[in-house]
PDB file of C-alpha atoms in Angstrom:
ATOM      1  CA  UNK A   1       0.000   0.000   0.000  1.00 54.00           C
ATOM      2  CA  UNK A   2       1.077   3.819  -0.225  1.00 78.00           C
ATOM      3  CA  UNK A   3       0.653   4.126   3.155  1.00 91.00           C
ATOM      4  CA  UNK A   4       2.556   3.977   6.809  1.00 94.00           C
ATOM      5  CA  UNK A   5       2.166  -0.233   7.617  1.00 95.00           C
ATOM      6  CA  UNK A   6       2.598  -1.032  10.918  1.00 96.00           C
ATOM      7  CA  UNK A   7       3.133  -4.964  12.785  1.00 96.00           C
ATOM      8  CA  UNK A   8       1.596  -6.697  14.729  1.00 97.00           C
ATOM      9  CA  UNK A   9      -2.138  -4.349  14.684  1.00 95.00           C
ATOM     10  CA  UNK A  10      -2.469  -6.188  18.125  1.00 96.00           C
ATOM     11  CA  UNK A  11      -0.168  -7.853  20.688  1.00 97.00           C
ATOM     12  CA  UNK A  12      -0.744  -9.716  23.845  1.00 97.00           C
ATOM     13  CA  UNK A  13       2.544 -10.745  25.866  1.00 97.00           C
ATOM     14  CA  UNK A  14       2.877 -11.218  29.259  1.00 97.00           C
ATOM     15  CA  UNK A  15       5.371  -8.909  31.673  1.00 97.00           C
ATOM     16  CA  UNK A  16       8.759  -9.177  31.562  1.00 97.00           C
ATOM     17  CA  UNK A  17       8.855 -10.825  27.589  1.00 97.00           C
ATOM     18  CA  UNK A  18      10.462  -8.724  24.733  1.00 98.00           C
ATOM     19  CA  UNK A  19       8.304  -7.693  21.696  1.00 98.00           C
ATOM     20  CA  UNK A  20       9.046  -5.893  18.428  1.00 98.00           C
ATOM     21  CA  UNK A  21       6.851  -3.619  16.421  1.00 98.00           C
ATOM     22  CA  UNK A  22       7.942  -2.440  12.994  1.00 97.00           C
ATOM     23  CA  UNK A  23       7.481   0.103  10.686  1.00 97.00           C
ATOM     24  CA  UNK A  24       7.401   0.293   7.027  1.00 96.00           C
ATOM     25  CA  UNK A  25       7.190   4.431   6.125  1.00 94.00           C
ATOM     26  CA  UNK A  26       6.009   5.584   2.844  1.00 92.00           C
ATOM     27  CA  UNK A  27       8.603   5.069   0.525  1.00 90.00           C
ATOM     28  CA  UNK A  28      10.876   8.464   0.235  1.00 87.00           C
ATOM     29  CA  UNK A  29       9.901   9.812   3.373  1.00 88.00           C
ATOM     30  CA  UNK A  30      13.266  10.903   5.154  1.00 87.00           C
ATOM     31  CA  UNK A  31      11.985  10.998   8.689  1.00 87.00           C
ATOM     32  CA  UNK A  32      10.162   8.388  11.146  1.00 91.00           C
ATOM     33  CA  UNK A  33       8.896   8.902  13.981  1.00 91.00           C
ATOM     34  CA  UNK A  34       7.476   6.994  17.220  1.00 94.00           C
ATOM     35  CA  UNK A  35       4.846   8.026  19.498  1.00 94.00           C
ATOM     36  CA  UNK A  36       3.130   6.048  22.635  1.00 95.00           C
ATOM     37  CA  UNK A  37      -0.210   6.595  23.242  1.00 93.00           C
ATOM     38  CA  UNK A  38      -2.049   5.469  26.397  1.00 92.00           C
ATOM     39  CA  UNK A  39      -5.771   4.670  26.620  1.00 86.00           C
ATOM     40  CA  UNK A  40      -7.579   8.350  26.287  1.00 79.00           C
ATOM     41  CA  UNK A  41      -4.230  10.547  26.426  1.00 82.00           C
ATOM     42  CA  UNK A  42      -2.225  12.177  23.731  1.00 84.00           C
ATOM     43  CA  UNK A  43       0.427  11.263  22.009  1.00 89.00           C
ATOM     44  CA  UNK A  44       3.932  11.192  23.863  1.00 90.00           C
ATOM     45  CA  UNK A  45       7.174  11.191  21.643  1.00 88.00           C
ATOM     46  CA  UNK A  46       9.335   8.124  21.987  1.00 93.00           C
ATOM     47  CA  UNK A  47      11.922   8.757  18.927  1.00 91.00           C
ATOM     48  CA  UNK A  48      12.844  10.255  15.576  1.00 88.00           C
ATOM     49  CA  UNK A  49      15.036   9.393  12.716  1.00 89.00           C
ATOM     50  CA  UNK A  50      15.651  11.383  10.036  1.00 85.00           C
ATOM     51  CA  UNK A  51      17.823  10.022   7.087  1.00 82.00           C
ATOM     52  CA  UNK A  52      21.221   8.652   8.442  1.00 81.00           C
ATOM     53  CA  UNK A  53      21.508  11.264  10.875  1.00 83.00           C
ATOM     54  CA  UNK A  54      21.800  10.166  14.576  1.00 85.00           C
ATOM     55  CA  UNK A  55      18.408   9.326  15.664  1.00 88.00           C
ATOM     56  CA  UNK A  56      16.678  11.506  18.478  1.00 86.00           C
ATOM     57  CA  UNK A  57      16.298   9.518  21.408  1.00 89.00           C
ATOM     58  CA  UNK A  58      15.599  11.769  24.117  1.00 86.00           C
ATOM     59  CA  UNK A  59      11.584  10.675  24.227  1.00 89.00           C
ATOM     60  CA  UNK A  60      12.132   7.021  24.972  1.00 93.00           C
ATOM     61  CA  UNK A  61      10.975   6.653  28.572  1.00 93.00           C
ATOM     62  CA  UNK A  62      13.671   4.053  29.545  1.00 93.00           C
ATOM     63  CA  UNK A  63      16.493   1.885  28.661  1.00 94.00           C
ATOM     64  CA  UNK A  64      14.123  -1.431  27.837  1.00 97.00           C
ATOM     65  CA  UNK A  65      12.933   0.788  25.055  1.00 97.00           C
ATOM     66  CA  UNK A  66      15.140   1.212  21.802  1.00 96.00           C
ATOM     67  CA  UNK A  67      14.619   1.414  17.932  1.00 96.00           C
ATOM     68  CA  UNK A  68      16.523   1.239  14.802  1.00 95.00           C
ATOM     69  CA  UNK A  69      16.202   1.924  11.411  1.00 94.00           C
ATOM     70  CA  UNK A  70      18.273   0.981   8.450  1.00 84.00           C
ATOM     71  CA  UNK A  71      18.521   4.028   5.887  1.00 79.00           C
ATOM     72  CA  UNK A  72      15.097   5.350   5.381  1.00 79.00           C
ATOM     73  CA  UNK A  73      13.216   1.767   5.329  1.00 88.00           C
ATOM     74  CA  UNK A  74      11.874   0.082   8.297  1.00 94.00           C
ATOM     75  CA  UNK A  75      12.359   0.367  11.511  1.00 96.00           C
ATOM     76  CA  UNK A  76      11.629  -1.700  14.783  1.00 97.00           C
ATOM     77  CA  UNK A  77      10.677  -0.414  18.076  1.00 98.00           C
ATOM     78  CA  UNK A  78      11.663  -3.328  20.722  1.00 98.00           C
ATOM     79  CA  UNK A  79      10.234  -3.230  24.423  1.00 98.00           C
ATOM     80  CA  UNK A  80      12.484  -5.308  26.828  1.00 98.00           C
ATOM     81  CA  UNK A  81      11.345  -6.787  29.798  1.00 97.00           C
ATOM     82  CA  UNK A  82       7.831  -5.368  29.755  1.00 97.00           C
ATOM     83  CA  UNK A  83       5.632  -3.955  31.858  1.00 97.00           C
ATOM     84  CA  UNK A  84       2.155  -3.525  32.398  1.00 96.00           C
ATOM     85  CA  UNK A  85       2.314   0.325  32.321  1.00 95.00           C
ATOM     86  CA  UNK A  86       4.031  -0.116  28.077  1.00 97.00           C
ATOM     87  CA  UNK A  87       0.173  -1.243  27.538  1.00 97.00           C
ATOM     88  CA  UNK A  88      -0.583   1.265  24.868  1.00 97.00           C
ATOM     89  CA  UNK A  89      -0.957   1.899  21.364  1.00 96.00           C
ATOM     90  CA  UNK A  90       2.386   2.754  19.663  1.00 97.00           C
ATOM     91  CA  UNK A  91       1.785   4.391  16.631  1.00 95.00           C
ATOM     92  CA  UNK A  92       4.419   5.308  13.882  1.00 95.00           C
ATOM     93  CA  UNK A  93       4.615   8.032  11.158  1.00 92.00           C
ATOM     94  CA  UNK A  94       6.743   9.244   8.300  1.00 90.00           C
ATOM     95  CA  UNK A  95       7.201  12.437   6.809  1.00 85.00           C
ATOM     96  CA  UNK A  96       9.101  13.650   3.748  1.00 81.00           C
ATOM     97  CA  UNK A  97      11.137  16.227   5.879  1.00 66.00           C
ATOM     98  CA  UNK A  98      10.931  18.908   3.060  1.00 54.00           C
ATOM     99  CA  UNK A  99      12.112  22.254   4.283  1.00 44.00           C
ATOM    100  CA  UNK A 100       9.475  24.448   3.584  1.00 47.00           C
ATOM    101  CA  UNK A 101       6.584  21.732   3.696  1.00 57.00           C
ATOM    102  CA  UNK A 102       3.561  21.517   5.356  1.00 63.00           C
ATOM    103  CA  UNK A 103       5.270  19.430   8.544  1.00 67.00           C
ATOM    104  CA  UNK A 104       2.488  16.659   7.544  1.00 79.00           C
ATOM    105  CA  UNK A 105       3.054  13.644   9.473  1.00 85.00           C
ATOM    106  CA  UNK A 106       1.824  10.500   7.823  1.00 89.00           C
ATOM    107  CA  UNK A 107       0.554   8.128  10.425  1.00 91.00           C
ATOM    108  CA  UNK A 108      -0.199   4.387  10.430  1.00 93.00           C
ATOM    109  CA  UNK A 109      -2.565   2.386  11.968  1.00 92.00           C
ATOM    110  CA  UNK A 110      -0.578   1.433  15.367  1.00 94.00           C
ATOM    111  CA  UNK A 111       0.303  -1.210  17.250  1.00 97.00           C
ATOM    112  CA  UNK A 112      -1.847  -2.015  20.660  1.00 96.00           C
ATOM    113  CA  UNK A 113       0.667  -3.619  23.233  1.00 98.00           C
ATOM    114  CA  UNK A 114      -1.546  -5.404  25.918  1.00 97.00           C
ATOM    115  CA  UNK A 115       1.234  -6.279  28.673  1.00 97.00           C
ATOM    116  CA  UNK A 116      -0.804  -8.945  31.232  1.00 95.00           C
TER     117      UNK A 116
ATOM    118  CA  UNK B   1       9.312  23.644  27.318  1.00 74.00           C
ATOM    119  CA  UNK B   2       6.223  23.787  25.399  1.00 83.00           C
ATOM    120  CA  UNK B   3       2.115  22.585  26.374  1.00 91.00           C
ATOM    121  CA  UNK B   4      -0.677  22.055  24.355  1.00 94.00           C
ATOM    122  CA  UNK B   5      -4.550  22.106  27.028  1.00 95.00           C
ATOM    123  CA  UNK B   6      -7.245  20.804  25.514  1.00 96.00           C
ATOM    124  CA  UNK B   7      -9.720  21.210  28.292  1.00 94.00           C
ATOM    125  CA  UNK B   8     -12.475  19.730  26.337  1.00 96.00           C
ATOM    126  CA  UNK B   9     -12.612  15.906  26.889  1.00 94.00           C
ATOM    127  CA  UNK B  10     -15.629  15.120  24.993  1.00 96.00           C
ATOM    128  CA  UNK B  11     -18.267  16.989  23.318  1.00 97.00           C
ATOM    129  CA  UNK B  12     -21.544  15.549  21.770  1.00 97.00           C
ATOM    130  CA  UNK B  13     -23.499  17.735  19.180  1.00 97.00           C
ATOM    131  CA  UNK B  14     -26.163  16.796  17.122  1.00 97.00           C
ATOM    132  CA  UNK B  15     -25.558  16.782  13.387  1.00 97.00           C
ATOM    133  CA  UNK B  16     -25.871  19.938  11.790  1.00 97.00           C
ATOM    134  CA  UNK B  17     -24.595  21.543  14.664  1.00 97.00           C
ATOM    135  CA  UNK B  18     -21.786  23.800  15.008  1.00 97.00           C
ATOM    136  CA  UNK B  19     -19.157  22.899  17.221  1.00 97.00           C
ATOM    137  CA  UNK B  20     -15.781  24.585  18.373  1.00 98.00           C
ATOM    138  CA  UNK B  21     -12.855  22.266  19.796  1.00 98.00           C
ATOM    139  CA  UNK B  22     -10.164  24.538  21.576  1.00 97.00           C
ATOM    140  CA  UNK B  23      -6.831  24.526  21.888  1.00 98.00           C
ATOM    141  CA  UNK B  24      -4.315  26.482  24.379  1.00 98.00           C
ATOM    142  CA  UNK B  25      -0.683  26.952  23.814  1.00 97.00           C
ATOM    143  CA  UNK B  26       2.471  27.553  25.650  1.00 95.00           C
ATOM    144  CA  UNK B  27       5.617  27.932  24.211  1.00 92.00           C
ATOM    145  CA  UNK B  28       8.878  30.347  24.754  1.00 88.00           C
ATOM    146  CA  UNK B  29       9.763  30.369  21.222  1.00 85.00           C
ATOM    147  CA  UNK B  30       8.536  33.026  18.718  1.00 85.00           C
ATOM    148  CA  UNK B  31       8.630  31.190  16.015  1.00 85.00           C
ATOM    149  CA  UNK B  32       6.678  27.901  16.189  1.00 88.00           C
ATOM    150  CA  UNK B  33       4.218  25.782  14.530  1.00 88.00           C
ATOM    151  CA  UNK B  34       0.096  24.410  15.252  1.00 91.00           C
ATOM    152  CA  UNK B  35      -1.179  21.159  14.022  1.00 91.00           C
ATOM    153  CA  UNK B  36      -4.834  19.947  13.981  1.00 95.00           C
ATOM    154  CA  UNK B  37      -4.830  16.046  13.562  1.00 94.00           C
ATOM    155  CA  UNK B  38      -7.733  13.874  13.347  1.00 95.00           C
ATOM    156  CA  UNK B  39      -8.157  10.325  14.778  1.00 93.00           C
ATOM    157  CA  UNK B  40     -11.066   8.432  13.552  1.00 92.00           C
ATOM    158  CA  UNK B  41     -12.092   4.994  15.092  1.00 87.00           C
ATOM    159  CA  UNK B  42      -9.685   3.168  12.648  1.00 83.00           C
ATOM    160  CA  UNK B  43      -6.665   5.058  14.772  1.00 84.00           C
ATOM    161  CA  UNK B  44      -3.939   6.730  12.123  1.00 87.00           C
ATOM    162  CA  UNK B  45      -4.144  10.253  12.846  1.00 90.00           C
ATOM    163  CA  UNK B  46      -4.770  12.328   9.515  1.00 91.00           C
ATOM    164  CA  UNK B  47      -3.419  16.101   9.307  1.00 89.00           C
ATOM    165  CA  UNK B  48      -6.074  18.519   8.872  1.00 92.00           C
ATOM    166  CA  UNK B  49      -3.455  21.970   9.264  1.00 89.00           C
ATOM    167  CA  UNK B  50      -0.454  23.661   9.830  1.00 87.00           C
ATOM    168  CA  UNK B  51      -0.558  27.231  11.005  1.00 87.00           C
ATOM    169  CA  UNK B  52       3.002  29.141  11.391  1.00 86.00           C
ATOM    170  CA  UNK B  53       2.999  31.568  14.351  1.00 88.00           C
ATOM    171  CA  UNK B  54       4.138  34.578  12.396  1.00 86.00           C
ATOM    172  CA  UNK B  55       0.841  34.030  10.350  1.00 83.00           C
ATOM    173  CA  UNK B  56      -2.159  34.865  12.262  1.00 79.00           C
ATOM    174  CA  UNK B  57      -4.570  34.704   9.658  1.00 79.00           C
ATOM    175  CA  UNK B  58      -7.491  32.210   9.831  1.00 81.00           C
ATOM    176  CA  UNK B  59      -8.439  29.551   7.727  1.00 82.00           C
ATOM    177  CA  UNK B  60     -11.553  28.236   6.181  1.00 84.00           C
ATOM    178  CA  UNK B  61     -11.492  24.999   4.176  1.00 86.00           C
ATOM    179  CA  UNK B  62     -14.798  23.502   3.186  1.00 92.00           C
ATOM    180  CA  UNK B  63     -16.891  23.304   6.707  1.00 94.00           C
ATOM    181  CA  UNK B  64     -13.672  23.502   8.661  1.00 94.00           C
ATOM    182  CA  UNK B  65     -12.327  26.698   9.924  1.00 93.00           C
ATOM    183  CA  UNK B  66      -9.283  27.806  12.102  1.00 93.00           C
ATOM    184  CA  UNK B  67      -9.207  31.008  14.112  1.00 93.00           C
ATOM    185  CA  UNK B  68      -5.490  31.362  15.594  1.00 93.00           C
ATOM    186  CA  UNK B  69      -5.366  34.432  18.375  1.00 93.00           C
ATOM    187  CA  UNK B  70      -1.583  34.837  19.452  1.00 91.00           C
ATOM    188  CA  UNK B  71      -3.012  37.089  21.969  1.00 92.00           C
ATOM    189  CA  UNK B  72      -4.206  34.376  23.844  1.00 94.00           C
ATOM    190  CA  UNK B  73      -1.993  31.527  22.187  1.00 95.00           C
ATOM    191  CA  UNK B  74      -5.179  29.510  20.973  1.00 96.00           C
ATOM    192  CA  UNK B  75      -5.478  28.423  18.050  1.00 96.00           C
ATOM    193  CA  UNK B  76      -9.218  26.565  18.178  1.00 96.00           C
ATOM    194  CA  UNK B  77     -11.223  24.476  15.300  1.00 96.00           C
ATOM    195  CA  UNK B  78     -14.617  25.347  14.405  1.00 96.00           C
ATOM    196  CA  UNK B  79     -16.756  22.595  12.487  1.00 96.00           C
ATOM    197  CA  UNK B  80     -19.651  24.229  10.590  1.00 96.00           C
ATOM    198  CA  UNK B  81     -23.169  21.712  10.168  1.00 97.00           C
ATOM    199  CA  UNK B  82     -21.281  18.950  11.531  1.00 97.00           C
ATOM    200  CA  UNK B  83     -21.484  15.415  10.893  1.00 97.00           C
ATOM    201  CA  UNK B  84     -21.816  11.683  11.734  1.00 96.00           C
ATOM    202  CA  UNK B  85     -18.303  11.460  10.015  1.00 95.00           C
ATOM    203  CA  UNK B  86     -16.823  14.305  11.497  1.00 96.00           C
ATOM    204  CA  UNK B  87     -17.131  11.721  14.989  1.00 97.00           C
ATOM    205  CA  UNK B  88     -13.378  11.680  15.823  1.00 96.00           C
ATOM    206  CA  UNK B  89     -10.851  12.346  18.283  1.00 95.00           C
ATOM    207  CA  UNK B  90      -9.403  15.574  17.277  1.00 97.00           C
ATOM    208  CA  UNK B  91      -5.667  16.530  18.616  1.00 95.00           C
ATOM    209  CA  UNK B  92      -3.918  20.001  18.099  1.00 95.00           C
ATOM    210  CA  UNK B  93      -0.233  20.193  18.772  1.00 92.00           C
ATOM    211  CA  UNK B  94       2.568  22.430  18.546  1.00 90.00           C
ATOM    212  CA  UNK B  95       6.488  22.037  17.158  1.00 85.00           C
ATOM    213  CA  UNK B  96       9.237  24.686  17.724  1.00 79.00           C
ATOM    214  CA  UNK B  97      11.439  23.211  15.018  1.00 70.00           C
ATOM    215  CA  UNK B  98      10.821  24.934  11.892  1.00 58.00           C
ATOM    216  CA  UNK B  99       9.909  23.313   8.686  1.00 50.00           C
ATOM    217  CA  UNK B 100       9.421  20.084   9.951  1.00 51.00           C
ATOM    218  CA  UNK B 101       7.148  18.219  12.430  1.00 50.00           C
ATOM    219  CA  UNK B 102       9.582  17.071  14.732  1.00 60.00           C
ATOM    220  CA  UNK B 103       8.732  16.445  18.413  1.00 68.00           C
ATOM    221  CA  UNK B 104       5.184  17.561  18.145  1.00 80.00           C
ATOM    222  CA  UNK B 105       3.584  17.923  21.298  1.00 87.00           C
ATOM    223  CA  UNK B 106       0.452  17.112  21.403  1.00 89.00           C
ATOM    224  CA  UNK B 107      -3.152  17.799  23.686  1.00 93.00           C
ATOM    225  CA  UNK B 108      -4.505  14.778  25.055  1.00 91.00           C
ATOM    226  CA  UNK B 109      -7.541  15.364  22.303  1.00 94.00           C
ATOM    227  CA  UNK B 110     -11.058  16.238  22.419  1.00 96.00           C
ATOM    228  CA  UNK B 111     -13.630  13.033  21.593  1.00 96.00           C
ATOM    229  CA  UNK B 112     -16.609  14.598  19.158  1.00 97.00           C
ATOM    230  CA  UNK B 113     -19.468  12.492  18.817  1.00 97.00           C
ATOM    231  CA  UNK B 114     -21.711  13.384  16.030  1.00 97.00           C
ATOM    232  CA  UNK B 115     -24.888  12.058  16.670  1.00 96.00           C
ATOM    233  CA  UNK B 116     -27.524  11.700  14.067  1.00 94.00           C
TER     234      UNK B 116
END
């Protein structure tokens, strides 16, 4: 599709296991981003990449949270250890980081993390 | 460091209706950026506008319109005759960074039910 694709839509894992969501931006888009939200809040920043620049880390909430990305394809968020309080929907978005532009951020669909 | 109050949790109208979602500010910068973002029930958040702060001009698209007051740093959404597919979760934010979308903060969203 043309859009942001994000996997798993849904996961159920019990505390203290590791999970993985990826990302697959549109194609061309120089920047990713990841935000977390919880159950009726806004959206908190986790982390940004743009291009091969060093990514921008400083929203990930603790070391059992990290993400890479190879060039400007996919990347993977992985939770380590988790915790009932990652239970949220982590949601994803690309944007073609034109100076100038609008500043649109193309979002996908999300992942929901249920941590039992 | 920059805020974004949306004191209005939910809202119900009946279609047809007008209906104004606010938005509050705070930021130290003087040059910054305002986002309106819509969630429907699929969740991937679609960008509805970007307003620059050194433009304080509002905005009228279709039955949307945008009245931005630096004066007292709102920038709220007016829907004219809504509708049942305007039934969303609507989230403004704000980004210092110009040209980009980077570390958008955002409100913690206003829930509009349209009801027919």
């Amino acid at each position: 599709g043309a859009g942001v694709s994000q996997s798993p839509s849904n996961k159920v894992t019990e505390k203290g296991k590791d999970v993985e969501l990826r990302c697959d931006p549109i194609s061309g888009h120089t920047a990713l981003y990841w935000y977390r939200q919880r159950l009726g809040q806004g959206l908190e920043f986790l982390i940004y990449f743009q291009g091969n620049s060093a990514p921008d880390k400083s929203g990930l909430p603790s070391d059992r949270f990290s993400a890479e990305r190879t060039g400007e394809s996919v990347s993977t968020l992985t939770i380590q250890r988790t915790q009932q309080e990652d239970s949220a929907v982590y949601l994803c978005a690309s944007s073609p980081r034109t100076l100038g532009g609008t500043g649109e951020l193309f979002f996908g669909e999300g992942s929901r993390l249920t941590v039992l | 460091a920059q805020k974004v109050t949306q004191a209005q949790t939910e809202i119900s109208v009946v279609e047809k209706e007008d209906v104004t979602l606010d938005c509050v500010y705070e930021t130290r910068d003087t040059t910054y950026y305002l986002f309106w973002y819509k969630q429907p029930p699929s969740g991937e958040l679609v960008f509805l506008i970007r307003r620059n702060s050194f433009d304080e001009q509002n905005e009228i698209s279709g039955r949307y319109s945008w009245n931005f007051q630096k004066s007292t740093s709102s920038f709220n959404f007016t829907i004219t005759a809504s509708q049942v597919v305007d039934s969303a979760v609507y989230f403004c934010a704000l980004s210092e960074e110009p040209g980009s979308a980077r570390q958008l903060t955002f409100g913690s969203g206003t829930q509009l039910t349209v009801l027919p």
